[in-house]
């Protein structure tokens, strides 16, 4: 191995990570669909037939719920984008290589955080 050549995970390891990432993307997309569905339902849950006091309270709660769902949706979309980027790195065989140190990110870390781009060592250096 030359010094220019990067250390990387084997094709078998990459296939295993790809399967894990695809499952995470599917689950994350389903979760996003649920969040969006809840947001759409928030728009339709009127309280026209309830007392004015309760209605005012309900509208405030509904606004908070819409904002919370919106924030959840934004975070979920970012998570999906990060997972898709990880999938691209799998395809280009650069997956699991720390962008700071150039060393392999530990398998255990990647199984928990499959979209990780930095090793624990690099994350600790940021502090």
PDB file of C-alpha atoms in Angstrom, residues 28 30-45 58 60-78:
ATOM      1  CA  UNK A  28     -36.543   8.207   8.600  1.00  0.00           C
ATOM      2  CA  UNK A  30     -41.664   7.040   7.211  1.00  0.00           C
ATOM      3  CA  UNK A  31     -41.117   9.166  10.322  1.00  0.00           C
ATOM      4  CA  UNK A  32     -41.021  12.317   8.177  1.00  0.00           C
ATOM      5  CA  UNK A  33     -44.280  11.293   6.493  1.00  0.00           C
ATOM      6  CA  UNK A  34     -45.871  10.864   9.943  1.00  0.00           C
ATOM      7  CA  UNK A  35     -44.629  14.283  11.051  1.00  0.00           C
ATOM      8  CA  UNK A  36     -45.967  15.898   7.885  1.00  0.00           C
ATOM      9  CA  UNK A  37     -49.259  14.049   8.296  1.00  0.00           C
ATOM     10  CA  UNK A  38     -49.559  15.302  11.881  1.00  0.00           C
ATOM     11  CA  UNK A  39     -48.807  18.820  10.657  1.00  0.00           C
ATOM     12  CA  UNK A  40     -51.528  18.567   8.012  1.00  0.00           C
ATOM     13  CA  UNK A  41     -53.975  17.257  10.628  1.00  0.00           C
ATOM     14  CA  UNK A  42     -53.110  20.228  12.869  1.00  0.00           C
ATOM     15  CA  UNK A  43     -54.487  22.454  10.128  1.00  0.00           C
ATOM     16  CA  UNK A  44     -57.808  20.585  10.093  1.00  0.00           C
ATOM     17  CA  UNK A  45     -58.530  20.066  13.796  1.00  0.00           C
ATOM     18  CA  UNK A  58     -56.367  25.383  21.904  1.00  0.00           C
ATOM     19  CA  UNK A  60     -52.070  28.683  21.198  1.00  0.00           C
ATOM     20  CA  UNK A  61     -51.354  25.017  21.702  1.00  0.00           C
ATOM     21  CA  UNK A  62     -52.010  24.355  18.020  1.00  0.00           C
ATOM     22  CA  UNK A  63     -49.522  27.065  16.997  1.00  0.00           C
ATOM     23  CA  UNK A  64     -46.859  25.561  19.283  1.00  0.00           C
ATOM     24  CA  UNK A  65     -47.624  22.125  17.870  1.00  0.00           C
ATOM     25  CA  UNK A  66     -47.274  23.375  14.284  1.00  0.00           C
ATOM     26  CA  UNK A  67     -43.937  25.014  15.115  1.00  0.00           C
ATOM     27  CA  UNK A  68     -42.697  21.869  16.873  1.00  0.00           C
ATOM     28  CA  UNK A  69     -43.768  19.688  13.947  1.00  0.00           C
ATOM     29  CA  UNK A  70     -42.144  22.074  11.504  1.00  0.00           C
ATOM     30  CA  UNK A  71     -38.858  21.933  13.439  1.00  0.00           C
ATOM     31  CA  UNK A  72     -39.085  18.134  13.637  1.00  0.00           C
ATOM     32  CA  UNK A  73     -39.681  17.950   9.884  1.00  0.00           C
ATOM     33  CA  UNK A  74     -36.667  20.180   9.169  1.00  0.00           C
ATOM     34  CA  UNK A  75     -34.434  18.056  11.418  1.00  0.00           C
ATOM     35  CA  UNK A  76     -35.753  14.849   9.847  1.00  0.00           C
ATOM     36  CA  UNK A  77     -35.128  16.164   6.316  1.00  0.00           C
ATOM     37  CA  UNK A  78     -31.534  17.033   7.298  1.00  0.00           C
TER      38      UNK A  78
END
